[in-house]
PDB file of C-alpha atoms in Angstrom:
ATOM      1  CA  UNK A  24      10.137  56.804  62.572  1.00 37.00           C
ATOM      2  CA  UNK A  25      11.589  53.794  64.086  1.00 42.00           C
ATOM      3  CA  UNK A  26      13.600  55.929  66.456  1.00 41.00           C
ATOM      4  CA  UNK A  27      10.513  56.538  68.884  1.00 40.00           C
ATOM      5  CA  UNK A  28      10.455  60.211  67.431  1.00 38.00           C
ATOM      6  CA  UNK A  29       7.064  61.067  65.713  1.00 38.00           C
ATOM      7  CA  UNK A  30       6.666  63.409  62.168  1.00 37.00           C
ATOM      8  CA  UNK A  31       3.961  65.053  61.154  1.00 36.00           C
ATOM      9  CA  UNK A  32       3.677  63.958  57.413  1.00 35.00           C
ATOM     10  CA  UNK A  33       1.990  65.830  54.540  1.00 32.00           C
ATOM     11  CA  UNK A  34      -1.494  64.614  53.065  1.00 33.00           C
ATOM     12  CA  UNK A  35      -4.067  64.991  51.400  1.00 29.00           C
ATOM     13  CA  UNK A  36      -6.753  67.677  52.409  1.00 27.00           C
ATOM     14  CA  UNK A  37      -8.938  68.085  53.843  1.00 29.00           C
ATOM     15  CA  UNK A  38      -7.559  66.762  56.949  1.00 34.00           C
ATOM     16  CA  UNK A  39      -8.580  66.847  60.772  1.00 38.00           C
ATOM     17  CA  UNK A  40      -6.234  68.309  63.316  1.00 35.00           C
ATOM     18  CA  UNK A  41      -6.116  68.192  66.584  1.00 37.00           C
ATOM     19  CA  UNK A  42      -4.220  71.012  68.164  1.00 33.00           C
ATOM     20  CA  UNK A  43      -3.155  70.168  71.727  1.00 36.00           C
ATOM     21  CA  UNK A  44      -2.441  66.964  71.164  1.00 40.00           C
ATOM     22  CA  UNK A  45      -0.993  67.030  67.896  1.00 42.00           C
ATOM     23  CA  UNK A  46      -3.016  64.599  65.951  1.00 49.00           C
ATOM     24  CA  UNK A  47      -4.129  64.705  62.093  1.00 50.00           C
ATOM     25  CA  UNK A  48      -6.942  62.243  60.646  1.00 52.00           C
ATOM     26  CA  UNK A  49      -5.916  62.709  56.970  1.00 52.00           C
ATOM     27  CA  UNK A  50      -8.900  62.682  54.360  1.00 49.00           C
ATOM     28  CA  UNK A  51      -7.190  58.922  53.370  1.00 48.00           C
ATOM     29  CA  UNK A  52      -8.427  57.816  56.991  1.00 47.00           C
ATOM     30  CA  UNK A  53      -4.770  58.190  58.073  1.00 47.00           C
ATOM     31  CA  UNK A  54      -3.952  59.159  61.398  1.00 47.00           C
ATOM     32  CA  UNK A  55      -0.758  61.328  61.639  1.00 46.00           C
ATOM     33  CA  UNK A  56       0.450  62.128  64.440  1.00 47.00           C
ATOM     34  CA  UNK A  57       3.500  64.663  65.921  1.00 44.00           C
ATOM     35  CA  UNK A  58       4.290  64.090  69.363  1.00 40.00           C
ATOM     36  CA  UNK A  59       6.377  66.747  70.309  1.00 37.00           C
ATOM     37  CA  UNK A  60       4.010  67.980  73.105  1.00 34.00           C
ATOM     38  CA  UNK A  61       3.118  71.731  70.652  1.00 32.00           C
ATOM     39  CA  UNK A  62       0.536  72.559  68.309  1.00 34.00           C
ATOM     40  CA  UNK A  63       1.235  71.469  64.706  1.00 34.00           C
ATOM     41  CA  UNK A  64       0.718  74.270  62.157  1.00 36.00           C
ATOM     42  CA  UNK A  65      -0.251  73.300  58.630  1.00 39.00           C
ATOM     43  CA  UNK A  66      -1.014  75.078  55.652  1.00 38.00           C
ATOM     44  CA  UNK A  67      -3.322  74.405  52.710  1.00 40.00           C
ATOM     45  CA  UNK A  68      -1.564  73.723  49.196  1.00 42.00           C
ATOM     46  CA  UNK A  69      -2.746  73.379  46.155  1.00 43.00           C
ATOM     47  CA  UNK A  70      -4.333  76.931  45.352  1.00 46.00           C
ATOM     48  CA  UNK A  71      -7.938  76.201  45.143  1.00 49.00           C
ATOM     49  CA  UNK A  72     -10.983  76.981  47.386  1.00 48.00           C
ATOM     50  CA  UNK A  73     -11.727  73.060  48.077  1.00 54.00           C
ATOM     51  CA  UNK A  74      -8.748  72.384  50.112  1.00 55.00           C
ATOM     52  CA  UNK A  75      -9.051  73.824  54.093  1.00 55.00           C
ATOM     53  CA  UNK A  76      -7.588  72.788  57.077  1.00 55.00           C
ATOM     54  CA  UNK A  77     -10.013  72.346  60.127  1.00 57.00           C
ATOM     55  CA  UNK A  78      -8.849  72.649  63.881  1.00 63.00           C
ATOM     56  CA  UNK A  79     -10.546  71.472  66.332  1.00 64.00           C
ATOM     57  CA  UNK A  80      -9.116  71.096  70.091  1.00 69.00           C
ATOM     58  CA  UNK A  81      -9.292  68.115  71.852  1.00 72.00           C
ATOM     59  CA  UNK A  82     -12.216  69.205  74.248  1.00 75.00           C
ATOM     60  CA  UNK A  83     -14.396  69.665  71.379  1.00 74.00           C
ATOM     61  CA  UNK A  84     -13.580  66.146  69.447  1.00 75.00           C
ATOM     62  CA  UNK A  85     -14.270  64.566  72.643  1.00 76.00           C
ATOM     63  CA  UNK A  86     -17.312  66.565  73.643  1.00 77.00           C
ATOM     64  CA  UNK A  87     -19.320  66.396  70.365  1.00 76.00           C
ATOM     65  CA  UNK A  88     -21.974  63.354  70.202  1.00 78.00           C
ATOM     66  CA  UNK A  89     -21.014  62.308  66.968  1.00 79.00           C
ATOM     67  CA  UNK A  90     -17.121  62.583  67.526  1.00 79.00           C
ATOM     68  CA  UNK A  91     -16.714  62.064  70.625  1.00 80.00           C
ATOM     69  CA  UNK A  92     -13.352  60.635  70.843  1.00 85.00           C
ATOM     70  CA  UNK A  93     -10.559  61.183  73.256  1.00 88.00           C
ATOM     71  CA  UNK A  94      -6.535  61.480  72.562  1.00 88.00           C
ATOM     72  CA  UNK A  95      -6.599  56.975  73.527  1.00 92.00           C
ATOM     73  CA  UNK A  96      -9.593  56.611  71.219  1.00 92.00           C
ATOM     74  CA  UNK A  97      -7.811  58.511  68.215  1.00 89.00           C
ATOM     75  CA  UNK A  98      -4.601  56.585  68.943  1.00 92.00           C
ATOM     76  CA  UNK A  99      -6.535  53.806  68.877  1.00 95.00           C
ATOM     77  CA  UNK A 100      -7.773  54.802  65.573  1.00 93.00           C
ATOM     78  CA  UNK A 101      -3.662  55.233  64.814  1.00 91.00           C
ATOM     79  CA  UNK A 102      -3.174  51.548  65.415  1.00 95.00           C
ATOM     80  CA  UNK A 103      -6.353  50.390  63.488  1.00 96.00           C
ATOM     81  CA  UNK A 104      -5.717  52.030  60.174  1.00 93.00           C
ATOM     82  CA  UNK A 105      -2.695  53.162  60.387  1.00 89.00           C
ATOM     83  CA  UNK A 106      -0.314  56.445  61.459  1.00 83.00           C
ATOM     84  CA  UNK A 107       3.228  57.255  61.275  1.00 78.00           C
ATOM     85  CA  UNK A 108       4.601  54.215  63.111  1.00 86.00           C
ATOM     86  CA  UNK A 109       2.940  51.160  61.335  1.00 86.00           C
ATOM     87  CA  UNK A 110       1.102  52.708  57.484  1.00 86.00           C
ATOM     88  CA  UNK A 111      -0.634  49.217  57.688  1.00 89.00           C
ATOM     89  CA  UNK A 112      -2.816  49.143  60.593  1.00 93.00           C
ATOM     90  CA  UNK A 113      -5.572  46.058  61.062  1.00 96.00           C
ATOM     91  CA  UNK A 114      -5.946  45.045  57.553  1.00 95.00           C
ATOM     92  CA  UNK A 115      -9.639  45.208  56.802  1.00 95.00           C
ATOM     93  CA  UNK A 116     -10.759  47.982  59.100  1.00 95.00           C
ATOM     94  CA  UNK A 117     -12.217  50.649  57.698  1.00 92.00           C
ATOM     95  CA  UNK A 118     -12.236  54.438  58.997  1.00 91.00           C
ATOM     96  CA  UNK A 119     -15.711  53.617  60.344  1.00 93.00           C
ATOM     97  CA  UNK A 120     -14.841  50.534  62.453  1.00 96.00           C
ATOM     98  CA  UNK A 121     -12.068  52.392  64.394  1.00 95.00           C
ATOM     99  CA  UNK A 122     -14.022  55.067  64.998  1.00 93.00           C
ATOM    100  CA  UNK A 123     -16.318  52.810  66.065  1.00 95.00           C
ATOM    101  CA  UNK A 124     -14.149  50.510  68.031  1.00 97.00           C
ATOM    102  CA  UNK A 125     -12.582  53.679  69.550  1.00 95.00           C
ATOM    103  CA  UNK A 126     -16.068  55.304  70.764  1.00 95.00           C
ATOM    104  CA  UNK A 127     -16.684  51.559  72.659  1.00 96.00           C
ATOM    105  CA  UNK A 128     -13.366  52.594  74.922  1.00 96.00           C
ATOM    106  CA  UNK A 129     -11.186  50.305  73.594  1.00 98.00           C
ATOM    107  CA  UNK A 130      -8.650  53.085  73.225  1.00 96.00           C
ATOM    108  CA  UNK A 131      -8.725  54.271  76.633  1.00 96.00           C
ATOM    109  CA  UNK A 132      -7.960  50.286  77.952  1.00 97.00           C
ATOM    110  CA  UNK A 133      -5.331  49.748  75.944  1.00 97.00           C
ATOM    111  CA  UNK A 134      -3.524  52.836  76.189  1.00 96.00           C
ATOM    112  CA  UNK A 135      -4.505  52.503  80.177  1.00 96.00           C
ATOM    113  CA  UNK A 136      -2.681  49.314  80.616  1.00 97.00           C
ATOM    114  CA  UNK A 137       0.145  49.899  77.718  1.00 96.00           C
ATOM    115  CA  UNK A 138       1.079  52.860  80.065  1.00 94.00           C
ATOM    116  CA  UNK A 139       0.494  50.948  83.444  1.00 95.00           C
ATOM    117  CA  UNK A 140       1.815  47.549  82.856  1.00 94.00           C
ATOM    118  CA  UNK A 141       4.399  48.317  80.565  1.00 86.00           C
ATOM    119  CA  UNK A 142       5.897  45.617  77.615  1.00 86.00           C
ATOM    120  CA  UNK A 143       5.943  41.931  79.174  1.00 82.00           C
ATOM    121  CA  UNK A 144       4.156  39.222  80.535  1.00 88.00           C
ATOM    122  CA  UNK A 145       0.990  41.381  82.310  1.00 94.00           C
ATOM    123  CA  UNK A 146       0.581  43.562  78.770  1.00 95.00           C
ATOM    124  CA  UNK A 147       0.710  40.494  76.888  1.00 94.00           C
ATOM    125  CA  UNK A 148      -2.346  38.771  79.409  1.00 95.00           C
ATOM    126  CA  UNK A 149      -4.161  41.656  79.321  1.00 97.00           C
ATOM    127  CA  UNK A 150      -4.051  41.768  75.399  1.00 97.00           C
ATOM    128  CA  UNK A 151      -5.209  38.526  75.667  1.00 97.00           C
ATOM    129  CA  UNK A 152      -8.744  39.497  77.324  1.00 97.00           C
ATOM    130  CA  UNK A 153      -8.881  42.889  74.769  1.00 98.00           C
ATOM    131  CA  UNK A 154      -8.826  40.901  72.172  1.00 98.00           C
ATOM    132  CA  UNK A 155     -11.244  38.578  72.971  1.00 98.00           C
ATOM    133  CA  UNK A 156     -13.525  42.054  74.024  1.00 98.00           C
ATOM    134  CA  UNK A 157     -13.034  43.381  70.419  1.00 98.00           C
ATOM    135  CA  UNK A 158     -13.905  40.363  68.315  1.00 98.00           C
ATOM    136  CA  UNK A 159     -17.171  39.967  70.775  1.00 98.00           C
ATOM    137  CA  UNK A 160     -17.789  43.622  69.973  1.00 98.00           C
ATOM    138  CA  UNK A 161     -17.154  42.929  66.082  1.00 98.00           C
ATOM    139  CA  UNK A 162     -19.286  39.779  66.207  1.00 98.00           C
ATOM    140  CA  UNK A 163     -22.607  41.032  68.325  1.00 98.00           C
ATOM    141  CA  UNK A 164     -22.462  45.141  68.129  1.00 98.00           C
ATOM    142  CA  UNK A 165     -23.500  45.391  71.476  1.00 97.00           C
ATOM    143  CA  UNK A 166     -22.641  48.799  72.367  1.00 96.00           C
ATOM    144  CA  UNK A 167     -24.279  50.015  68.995  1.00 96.00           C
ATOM    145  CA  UNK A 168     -21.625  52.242  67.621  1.00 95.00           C
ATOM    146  CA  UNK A 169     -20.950  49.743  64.744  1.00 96.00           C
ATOM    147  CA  UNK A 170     -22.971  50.337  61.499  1.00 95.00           C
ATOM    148  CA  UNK A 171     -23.355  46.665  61.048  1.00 96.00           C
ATOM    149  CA  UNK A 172     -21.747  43.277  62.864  1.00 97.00           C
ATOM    150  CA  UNK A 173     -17.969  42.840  62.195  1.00 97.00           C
ATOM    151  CA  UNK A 174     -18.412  38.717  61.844  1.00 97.00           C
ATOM    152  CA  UNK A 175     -15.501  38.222  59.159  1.00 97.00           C
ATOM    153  CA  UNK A 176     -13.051  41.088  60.489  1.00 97.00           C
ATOM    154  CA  UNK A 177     -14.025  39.458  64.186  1.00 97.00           C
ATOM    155  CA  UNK A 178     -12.326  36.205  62.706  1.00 97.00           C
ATOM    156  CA  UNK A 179      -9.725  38.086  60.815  1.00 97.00           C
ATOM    157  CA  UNK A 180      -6.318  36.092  62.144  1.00 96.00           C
ATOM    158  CA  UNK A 181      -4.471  39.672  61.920  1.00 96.00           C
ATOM    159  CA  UNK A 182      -6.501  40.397  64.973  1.00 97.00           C
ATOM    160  CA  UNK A 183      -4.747  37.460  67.037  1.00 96.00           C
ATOM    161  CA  UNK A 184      -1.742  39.961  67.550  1.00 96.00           C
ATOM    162  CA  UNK A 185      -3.148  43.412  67.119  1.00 97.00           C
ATOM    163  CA  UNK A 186      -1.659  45.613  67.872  1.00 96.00           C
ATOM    164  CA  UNK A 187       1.636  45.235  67.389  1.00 95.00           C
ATOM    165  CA  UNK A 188       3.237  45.905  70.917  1.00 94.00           C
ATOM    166  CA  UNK A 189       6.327  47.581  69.577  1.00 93.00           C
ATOM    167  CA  UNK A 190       4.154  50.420  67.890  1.00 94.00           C
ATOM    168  CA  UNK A 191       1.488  50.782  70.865  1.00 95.00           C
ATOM    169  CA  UNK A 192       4.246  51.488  73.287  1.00 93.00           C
ATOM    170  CA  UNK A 193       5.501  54.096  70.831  1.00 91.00           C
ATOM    171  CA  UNK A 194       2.375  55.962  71.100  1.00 90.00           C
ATOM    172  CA  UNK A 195       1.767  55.054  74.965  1.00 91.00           C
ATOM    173  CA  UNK A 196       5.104  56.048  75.797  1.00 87.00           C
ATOM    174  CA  UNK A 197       6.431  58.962  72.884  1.00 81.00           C
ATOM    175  CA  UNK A 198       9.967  59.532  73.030  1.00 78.00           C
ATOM    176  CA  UNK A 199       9.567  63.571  72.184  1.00 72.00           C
ATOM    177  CA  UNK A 200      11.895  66.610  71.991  1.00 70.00           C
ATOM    178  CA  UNK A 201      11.543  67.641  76.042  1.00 62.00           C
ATOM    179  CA  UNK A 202      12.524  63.988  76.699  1.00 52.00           C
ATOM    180  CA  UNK A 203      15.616  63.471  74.731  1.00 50.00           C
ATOM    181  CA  UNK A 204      16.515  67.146  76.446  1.00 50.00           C
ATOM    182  CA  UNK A 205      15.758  66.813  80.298  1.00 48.00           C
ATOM    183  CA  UNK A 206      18.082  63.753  80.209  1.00 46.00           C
ATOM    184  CA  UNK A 207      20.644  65.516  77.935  1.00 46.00           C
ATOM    185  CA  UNK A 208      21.155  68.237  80.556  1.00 46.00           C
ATOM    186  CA  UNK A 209      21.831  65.962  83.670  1.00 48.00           C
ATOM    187  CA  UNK A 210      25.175  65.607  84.434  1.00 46.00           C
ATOM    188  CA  UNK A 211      26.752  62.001  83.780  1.00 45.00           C
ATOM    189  CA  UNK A 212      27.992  60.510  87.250  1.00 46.00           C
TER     190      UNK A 212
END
């Protein structure tokens, strides 16, 4: 929502949820996300034996080999193919390529300096350089994670102002329910 509040939206299962830090991967490659700082609850619809819901907590998503992601890298993958603030993501990436890109670290730098430096000049610098880290990641699969080199997507001119800075602060920076309510109860001078 544009509000800086996050929803967990409905989709199709199976889906991936991450309990502590309230993150879905829908079976679309969708990342949902619900930011309110509490587990997210979701039942199965539908009636038949094929649809489950699978919880995992965060320590085992970011412990297992194959996984191995942490709550940056699946925002990361938010950004990339899109979540509840942006459906679009980086046209052209696949489910594979952020999860990918996201296992390389490039989740944990750009939430690191989203967080750290903030919207402005020193984000915008520094987006400059994580760009440039990406599409030589894309282009030469040098730390392997990548099923295949990235040339075209590398080139992509979408990539020139990924991500949009707007919707990475929203996820760097959540405005949640225990926000909006420790500054509610302060008295006004």
């Amino acid at each position: 929502r544009e509000d800086g509040h996050s929803e967990v939206r409905s989709c199709s299962f199976p889906f991936f949820l991450l309990t502590n830090k309230d993150l879905m991967l829908g079976s679309n490659g969708k990342l949902l996300t619900g930011n309110n700082g509490h587990p997210v609850s979701a039942t199965a619809t539908g009636g038949t034996d094929t649809e489950h819901t699978y919880t995992y907590t965060s320590s085992a998503i970011a412990s297992n080999p194959t996984v191995a992601l942490s709550q940056d890298g699946l925002i990361l993958i938010a950004l990339l193919r899109g979540g509840d603030y942006d459906t679009v993501g980086l046209p052209n990436c696949g489910p594979n390529v952020a999860h990918a890109l996201a296992r390389c670290g490039f989740g944990e730098s750009l939430l690191n300096a989203a967080r750290t430096l903030g919207k402005g000049g020193r984000l915008e610098t520094f987006l400059e350089s994580w760009r440039a880290e990406v599409r030589q990641e894309l282009k030469t699969n040098a730390r392997g994670f990548l099923n295949s080199k990235k040339a075209k997507l590398a080139q992509s001119k979408e990539l020139n102002t990924f991500p949009n800075i707007e919707i990475l602060m929203l996820y760097a920076r959540p405005v949640t329910s225990e926000f909006h309510s420790s500054y509610s109860s302060k008295p006004t001078p």
